[in-house]
Amino acid sequence: MMKEQWMEVLNNRPIALDTYEMTLHGKLASSMTQPGQFLHLKIGDGFRHVLRRPLSIADVDQEDQTVKIIYKVIGEGTKWLSQAKPGNQIHVLGPRGHGFPVENVADQHIYLIGGGVGVPPLYYLGKQLAENNRVTAVLGFQTKDAVFYEEKFQELGETMILTDDGSYGKRGLVTDVLESKMDLYYSCGPLGMLHAVTRKLNDVKGYVSLEERMGCGIGACFACVCKTTDPNDERGYRKICKDGPVFPAKEVVLWQI
Amino acid sequence: MMKEQWMEVLNNRPIALDTYEMTLHGKLASSMTQPGQFLHLKIGDGFRHVLRRPLSIADVDQEDQTVKIIYKVIGEGTKWLSQAKPGNQIHVLGPRGHGFPVENVADQHIYLIGGGVGVPPLYYLGKQLAENNRVTAVLGFQTKDAVFYEEKFQELGETMILTDDGSYGKRGLVTDVLESKMDLYYSCGPLGMLHAVTRKLNDVKGYVSLEERMGCGIGACFACVCKTTDPNDERGYRKICKDGPVFPAKEVVLWQI
Amino acid sequence: MADLNVSLPGLNLKNPIMPASGCFGFGREFSEFYDLNQLGAIVIKAATGEARYGNPTPRVAETPSGMLNAIGLQNPGVDQIIEKELPFLESFDVPIVANVAGSTVEEYVEVTEKISRHPVIQAIELNISCPNVKEGGIQFGTDPKTAAHLTEKVKEVSEKPVYVKLSPNVTDIVEMAKAVADAGADGLSMINTLTGMRFDLHKKRPIIANETGGLSGPAIKPIALRMIYQVRQALDLPIIGMGGITSAEDVVEFLLAGADAVAIGTANFLDPYICPNVIESLPNTLEKYGFSSVQECRLKGE
Amino acid sequence: MADLNVSLPGLNLKNPIMPASGCFGFGREFSEFYDLNQLGAIVIKAATGEARYGNPTPRVAETPSGMLNAIGLQNPGVDQIIEKELPFLESFDVPIVANVAGSTVEEYVEVTEKISRHPVIQAIELNISCPNVKEGGIQFGTDPKTAAHLTEKVKEVSEKPVYVKLSPNVTDIVEMAKAVADAGADGLSMINTLTGMRFDLHKKRPIIANETGGLSGPAIKPIALRMIYQVRQALDLPIIGMGGITSAEDVVEFLLAGADAVAIGTANFLDPYICPNVIESLPNTLEKYGFSSVQECRLKGE
Ligand SMILES: Cc1cc2nc3c(=O)[nH]c(=O)nc-3n(C[C@H](O)[C@H](O)[C@H](O)COP(=O)(O)OP(=O)(O)OC[C@H]3O[C@@H](n4cnc5c(N)ncnc54)[C@H](O)[C@@H]3O)c2cc1C
Ligand SMILES: Cc1cc2nc3c(=O)[nH]c(=O)nc-3n(C[C@H](O)[C@H](O)[C@H](O)COP(=O)(O)OP(=O)(O)OC[C@H]3O[C@@H](n4cnc5c(N)ncnc54)[C@H](O)[C@@H]3O)c2cc1C
Ligand SMILES: Cc1cc2nc3c(=O)[nH]c(=O)nc-3n(C[C@H](O)[C@H](O)[C@H](O)COP(=O)(O)O)c2cc1C
Ligand SMILES: Cc1cc2nc3c(=O)[nH]c(=O)nc-3n(C[C@H](O)[C@H](O)[C@H](O)COP(=O)(O)O)c2cc1C
Ligand code: FES
Ligand code: FES
């Protein structure tokens, strides 16, 4: 269950502004069945970069043993990834964490609510949900050039694109279009968005996927904790890398400091 | 005159125990006319390795714009070099320093005295000297498997190989076979060998090439100094990276600390 | 094959490699990667008197060949650790070192008293140096008198040998080492992290919510080696060395500097198998440099 | 284009980038790579009263993302520097900062007196922190009283503003900064190198002949940023920041931490063009993070 492996880059291409889709191949792919889990990737040679980078599983093809990740170039790690060429090997630890619960979810009308690079894990999730449910995707991006995977989501169900600057789709925030009469929602994106979404859909059952800077990525270092909402919770915190990154929306505190 | 450039690896192959010959291609090669100079190579990406590695020019082909270096795998830098593949780019600063004086050297019987990875610069030197002089090479290695370039030196003149353990050629040290009745010698190798050679050939004019751990490699940091023998020398020291690495045998102190 | 055994106060080690405190939790997560019985010892996460939530996040940041952390001693408190974590560790045949922290002398004493009684605990590592918690950490670790007083009080109650873990954020590490040695420390553990900072260029503020954090990883290796060497010249006390170890070569370097055993921290994050990997390659590495045992290598440095 | 001008005591800089002392000699070698007029300023190699040969070799060693050096203040002495090196620097339109070192207060005073008179010298950087020379360096840099006394004496004779270069090898950097500020320092320069060590596994001894050396390069960047930040919170004095800078992003980070200008040392060795490259990319980098000038970025950190 705890696995690490070199995976081979099959493809690595820009799909939007500063955003790349990388296809990795390797046996590890066969364990990547749960949407919302992440891969923990080693950057570069040796120990120049002592921390791995967490990136969500965006899609998996079990037959080909391939997994797709979609990442935005932010700093040194993602820049290094963006320069990888087909044939390069990348050291991967994963799949890590607990993803979106999908078992026994059927005949529901479901929101997939994503913001920016929070969108990728929703795609693999949507593919699984769309089989037995009605799926509506609400995806927010900063600007037109940042939009990706619109058509792929359209294949799964109704898809609304919003941009902050109105350069594509509707102008505004995802919360502008959300309605409460849904059965279930799954959301991934910046903390501010998640916070707004959970408030707006207060009466709807939902799951959110959180981000935090990680040390170990396996639950040993306490770098990635968040607080629980229940003051009587036995521990009072959750580890995002291990207990999460996906939590029931009501379980964790989204707005702190 | 101060140049730096990406050069392309054309070939990188083991030629002896832990010893590789790398062929680099690039415009920089055209400035590499002086034997005994060195290249200053960047190791890896970014600033993980803040110091460049000095490696002697072993051969140059002006027509093809290629240069050869021969290096022994010692630590992280040379290990990284040994893993370079044809097509890889390596950042090179050079040629650096002052090499072996060859101008106006003609009709002399000359020793080329090398030890281990001190042998490489003597090959490019020998090629230039052999045109107008009689050359005798005396090359010492630790053991049979460490020997390289024997045939190439034989093309230049008489060549004696010695090994510490007697597993190839004559057993012993280069000084065991050196004779004083030569006109000139050029030597490169471990400090202990250089010291013994200069003592044994005390009456012969000679040049030695020195090694020292370098900071800048361009004469700015004073990491690589050695003392001069003349107590009245204006400065009292020489910078190996800039004034050297080659010095008249009598100019610098070879045994200190 | 080179002999890896090391015998230190309270610790009979089958090899000199142990994961460092705070980088290995209480062993559970890593036990899913490999058999913990391979380890020389395990240093568990700091224990305090009561449960602590620690600092706000972000708690870590990357730096060149290193990282900053400001976890802030998050732990379930000594009673919960004894009740819930130590039983799990009992199932392994590996000496466990308990890292003890606190905000007051009384807290340190209380925690030591409780945890040193537990049969699975073979030694105490006194964390006088955690620079992240404002209410005392810095004081204990940087003032020789305070450190000595704390050591004395903890020694009075400890049922197991006490290794004092020194902070490198001091002008004179030898003075600190001597102070705790005179106060009765059975050994030293060094070094803890150096205080550092990084800034988030987008947010224009420190990356770490706590502003400063502790620097660890290969970046600090030369500082760790220097401090161990200086202390070794001055004192005979056993030293558990740490700071940036990532390979068997690094271990040899620490032994030459004067360490008797070593701990590996940050490197566990990049490579969860680092400890067994280093243990596996240590015999060959020792032999490559002409040593037939850890002991021989350690003495060579003198 | 973002405004790069910075105005500090004695130093009107067209940009905040200068090569750090000891990593640039007296400029000659680098003048063969690029036009030195591009630089904000140049800090020349330490000058002492008499010529010094320095330490035995090896004098440098590599460490992860850093290096150790123990040059030992090799220099031709202040008189030769004035006679042979400064005339060359006169031909450039760049402020020159003289780094002054010594083994006694008298030596510092003598060197400052001589070199601060030279018209090409715009400021003095008082190197109280070089940890390599046994006969005094460590004292000056780690004891606040001694540092203050030295600063006072040097200020008495200096014809140019004096920047005191602080050593990071101290428990409390703010205490050191305050001491020299009270003694009249016009500015601070920080940080110098951290004392470190590496061992040669083959030779079983320290790589550096002097045993210990000063750690510099990206590895120490988080420590430099932390110290600059702490001093900036406590004092208003101008700070020339340094320690591991290799990019325009790093410069922005140092400005946010509280530095007014920066120096680049070790990075010159790997990339001789690093200073002009950083200067060239600085305007765009500042703009990328929303700043229209160095000044604005610097103030944002407050
Ligand atoms: C569970 C999880 C899933 C994620 N999935 C995706 C994804 O599918 N696509 C995507 O583009 N991004 C994703 N992120 C964010 C991604 O991890 C960061 O953008 C990335 O680590 C930045 O690395 P860098 O080296 O380029 O940036 P740098 O700023 O140079 O990184 C320095 C350090 O900070 C960490 N860091 C910086 N930003 C973040 C962040 N937002 N979250 C966590 N760590 C950060 C890095 O991991 C690294 O340790 C995810 C984050 C988490 C926690
Ligand atoms: C002018 C000159 C010419 C040289 N020519 C050759 C050659 O043609 N072939 C060859 O195999 N070797 C040559 N050397 C030695 C070569 O530079 C070192 O073996 C190499 O730098 C080791 O690097 P590393 O990273 O593998 O070792 P590491 O030990 O990991 O290197 C760490 C640091 O120490 C330095 N270093 C280690 N050993 C030496 C050494 N012997 N001399 C100088 N610096 C050292 C490295 O450059 C680096 O900065 C030459 C050295 C000099 C000074
Ligand atoms: C995330 C993290 C948490 C740590 N927590 C503790 C701790 O609880 N107690 C302690 O004494 N040291 C703690 N340390 C310090 C390490 O035990 C070790 O001394 C230091 O990191 C240097 O070793 P390294 O470079 O191998 O990581 C922690 C280090 C890290 C990186
Ligand atoms: C080889 C070398 C020589 C140095 N010589 C001096 C010196 O003479 N005087 C001084 O004040 N600092 C000296 N320093 C310290 C640098 O000026 C600088 O403070 C330090 O290296 C940190 O910056 P960096 O990480 O950019 O190198 C030297 C540093 C190096 C690497
Ligand atoms: S990253 Fe270490 S516990 Fe989550
Ligand atoms: S290596 Fe810097 S002067 Fe020679």
Short mmCIF file of N, CA and C in Angstrom, two decimals, chain B residues 53-103:
data_model
loop_
_atom_site.label_atom_id
_atom_site.label_comp_id
_atom_site.label_asym_id
_atom_site.label_seq_id
_atom_site.Cartn_x
_atom_site.Cartn_y
_atom_site.Cartn_z
N ARG B 53 34.39 22.65 -11.65
CA ARG B 53 35.46 21.66 -11.56
C ARG B 53 36.49 21.93 -12.65
N PRO B 54 37.78 22.05 -12.25
CA PRO B 54 38.84 22.25 -13.24
C PRO B 54 39.28 20.92 -13.85
N LEU B 55 39.28 20.83 -15.17
CA LEU B 55 39.77 19.62 -15.85
C LEU B 55 40.64 20.04 -17.03
N SER B 56 41.76 19.38 -17.15
CA SER B 56 42.73 19.74 -18.17
C SER B 56 42.26 19.41 -19.57
N ILE B 57 42.69 20.20 -20.51
CA ILE B 57 42.45 19.90 -21.91
C ILE B 57 43.37 18.75 -22.30
N ALA B 58 42.79 17.65 -22.78
CA ALA B 58 43.59 16.47 -23.12
C ALA B 58 43.90 16.42 -24.62
N ASP B 59 43.00 17.01 -25.41
CA ASP B 59 43.23 17.03 -26.85
C ASP B 59 42.23 18.00 -27.48
N VAL B 60 42.61 18.59 -28.60
CA VAL B 60 41.71 19.51 -29.30
C VAL B 60 41.77 19.19 -30.79
N ASP B 61 40.61 19.22 -31.41
CA ASP B 61 40.57 19.10 -32.86
C ASP B 61 39.96 20.40 -33.38
N GLN B 62 40.82 21.26 -33.94
CA GLN B 62 40.35 22.58 -34.34
C GLN B 62 39.36 22.52 -35.50
N GLU B 63 39.58 21.53 -36.36
CA GLU B 63 38.69 21.44 -37.52
C GLU B 63 37.26 21.10 -37.10
N ASP B 64 37.15 20.09 -36.22
CA ASP B 64 35.83 19.65 -35.76
C ASP B 64 35.29 20.52 -34.63
N GLN B 65 36.10 21.45 -34.15
CA GLN B 65 35.74 22.24 -32.97
C GLN B 65 35.38 21.35 -31.79
N THR B 66 36.22 20.35 -31.56
CA THR B 66 35.99 19.49 -30.40
C THR B 66 37.19 19.53 -29.46
N VAL B 67 36.89 19.25 -28.19
CA VAL B 67 37.94 19.16 -27.18
C VAL B 67 37.68 17.91 -26.37
N LYS B 68 38.76 17.25 -25.96
CA LYS B 68 38.63 16.06 -25.13
C LYS B 68 39.12 16.35 -23.72
N ILE B 69 38.39 15.84 -22.73
CA ILE B 69 38.90 15.84 -21.36
C ILE B 69 38.89 14.39 -20.87
N ILE B 70 39.82 14.10 -19.98
CA ILE B 70 39.89 12.76 -19.39
C ILE B 70 39.84 12.95 -17.88
N TYR B 71 38.88 12.29 -17.27
CA TYR B 71 38.71 12.54 -15.84
C TYR B 71 38.45 11.26 -15.07
N LYS B 72 38.90 11.26 -13.85
CA LYS B 72 38.66 10.14 -12.95
C LYS B 72 37.47 10.50 -12.06
N VAL B 73 36.61 9.54 -11.82
CA VAL B 73 35.46 9.78 -10.93
C VAL B 73 35.95 9.77 -9.49
N ILE B 74 35.86 10.94 -8.86
CA ILE B 74 36.36 11.15 -7.50
C ILE B 74 35.19 11.39 -6.55
N GLY B 75 34.37 12.34 -6.91
CA GLY B 75 33.27 12.72 -6.03
C GLY B 75 32.03 13.05 -6.84
N GLU B 76 31.19 13.91 -6.30
CA GLU B 76 29.90 14.17 -6.92
C GLU B 76 29.99 14.80 -8.30
N GLY B 77 30.95 15.70 -8.47
CA GLY B 77 31.06 16.42 -9.74
C GLY B 77 31.45 15.50 -10.88
N THR B 78 32.52 14.74 -10.67
CA THR B 78 32.97 13.85 -11.74
C THR B 78 31.98 12.70 -11.93
N LYS B 79 31.26 12.34 -10.87
CA LYS B 79 30.23 11.32 -11.04
C LYS B 79 29.13 11.84 -11.96
N TRP B 80 28.75 13.08 -11.73
CA TRP B 80 27.72 13.70 -12.57
C TRP B 80 28.21 13.75 -14.03
N LEU B 81 29.46 14.14 -14.21
CA LEU B 81 30.02 14.19 -15.57
C LEU B 81 29.95 12.82 -16.22
N SER B 82 30.27 11.78 -15.43
CA SER B 82 30.34 10.43 -16.01
C SER B 82 28.97 9.96 -16.49
N GLN B 83 27.91 10.60 -16.00
CA GLN B 83 26.57 10.19 -16.39
C GLN B 83 26.02 11.00 -17.57
N ALA B 84 26.82 11.96 -18.04
CA ALA B 84 26.36 12.78 -19.18
C ALA B 84 26.23 11.94 -20.44
N LYS B 85 25.20 12.25 -21.21
CA LYS B 85 24.93 11.50 -22.43
C LYS B 85 25.19 12.40 -23.64
N PRO B 86 25.52 11.77 -24.78
CA PRO B 86 25.66 12.57 -25.99
C PRO B 86 24.42 13.45 -26.18
N GLY B 87 24.65 14.70 -26.54
CA GLY B 87 23.53 15.62 -26.71
C GLY B 87 23.34 16.53 -25.50
N ASN B 88 23.81 16.08 -24.33
CA ASN B 88 23.72 16.95 -23.14
C ASN B 88 24.61 18.17 -23.32
N GLN B 89 24.23 19.25 -22.67
CA GLN B 89 25.01 20.47 -22.72
C GLN B 89 25.73 20.67 -21.40
N ILE B 90 26.96 21.07 -21.46
CA ILE B 90 27.72 21.36 -20.24
C ILE B 90 28.27 22.78 -20.33
N HIS B 91 28.13 23.50 -19.22
CA HIS B 91 28.57 24.90 -19.24
C HIS B 91 30.06 24.98 -18.92
N VAL B 92 30.79 25.56 -19.83
CA VAL B 92 32.24 25.56 -19.75
C VAL B 92 32.78 26.98 -19.72
N LEU B 93 33.70 27.21 -18.81
CA LEU B 93 34.42 28.48 -18.74
C LEU B 93 35.85 28.14 -19.13
N GLY B 94 36.36 28.83 -20.13
CA GLY B 94 37.74 28.49 -20.47
C GLY B 94 38.10 28.86 -21.88
N PRO B 95 39.28 28.52 -22.30
CA PRO B 95 40.34 27.88 -21.54
C PRO B 95 40.92 28.82 -20.48
N ARG B 96 41.28 28.25 -19.33
CA ARG B 96 41.76 29.05 -18.22
C ARG B 96 43.24 28.81 -17.96
N GLY B 97 43.87 29.83 -17.43
CA GLY B 97 45.23 29.70 -16.94
C GLY B 97 46.31 29.76 -18.01
N HIS B 98 47.53 29.53 -17.56
CA HIS B 98 48.68 29.50 -18.45
C HIS B 98 49.19 28.07 -18.55
N GLY B 99 49.37 27.60 -19.76
CA GLY B 99 49.75 26.22 -19.99
C GLY B 99 51.26 26.03 -20.12
N PHE B 100 51.62 24.93 -20.78
CA PHE B 100 53.05 24.61 -21.00
C PHE B 100 53.61 25.46 -22.12
N PRO B 101 54.76 26.08 -21.91
CA PRO B 101 55.37 26.87 -22.98
C PRO B 101 55.89 25.93 -24.08
N VAL B 102 55.45 26.15 -25.30
CA VAL B 102 55.91 25.29 -26.40
C VAL B 102 56.54 26.09 -27.54
N GLU B 103 56.32 27.40 -27.51
CA GLU B 103 56.88 28.20 -28.60
C GLU B 103 58.39 28.16 -28.58
#
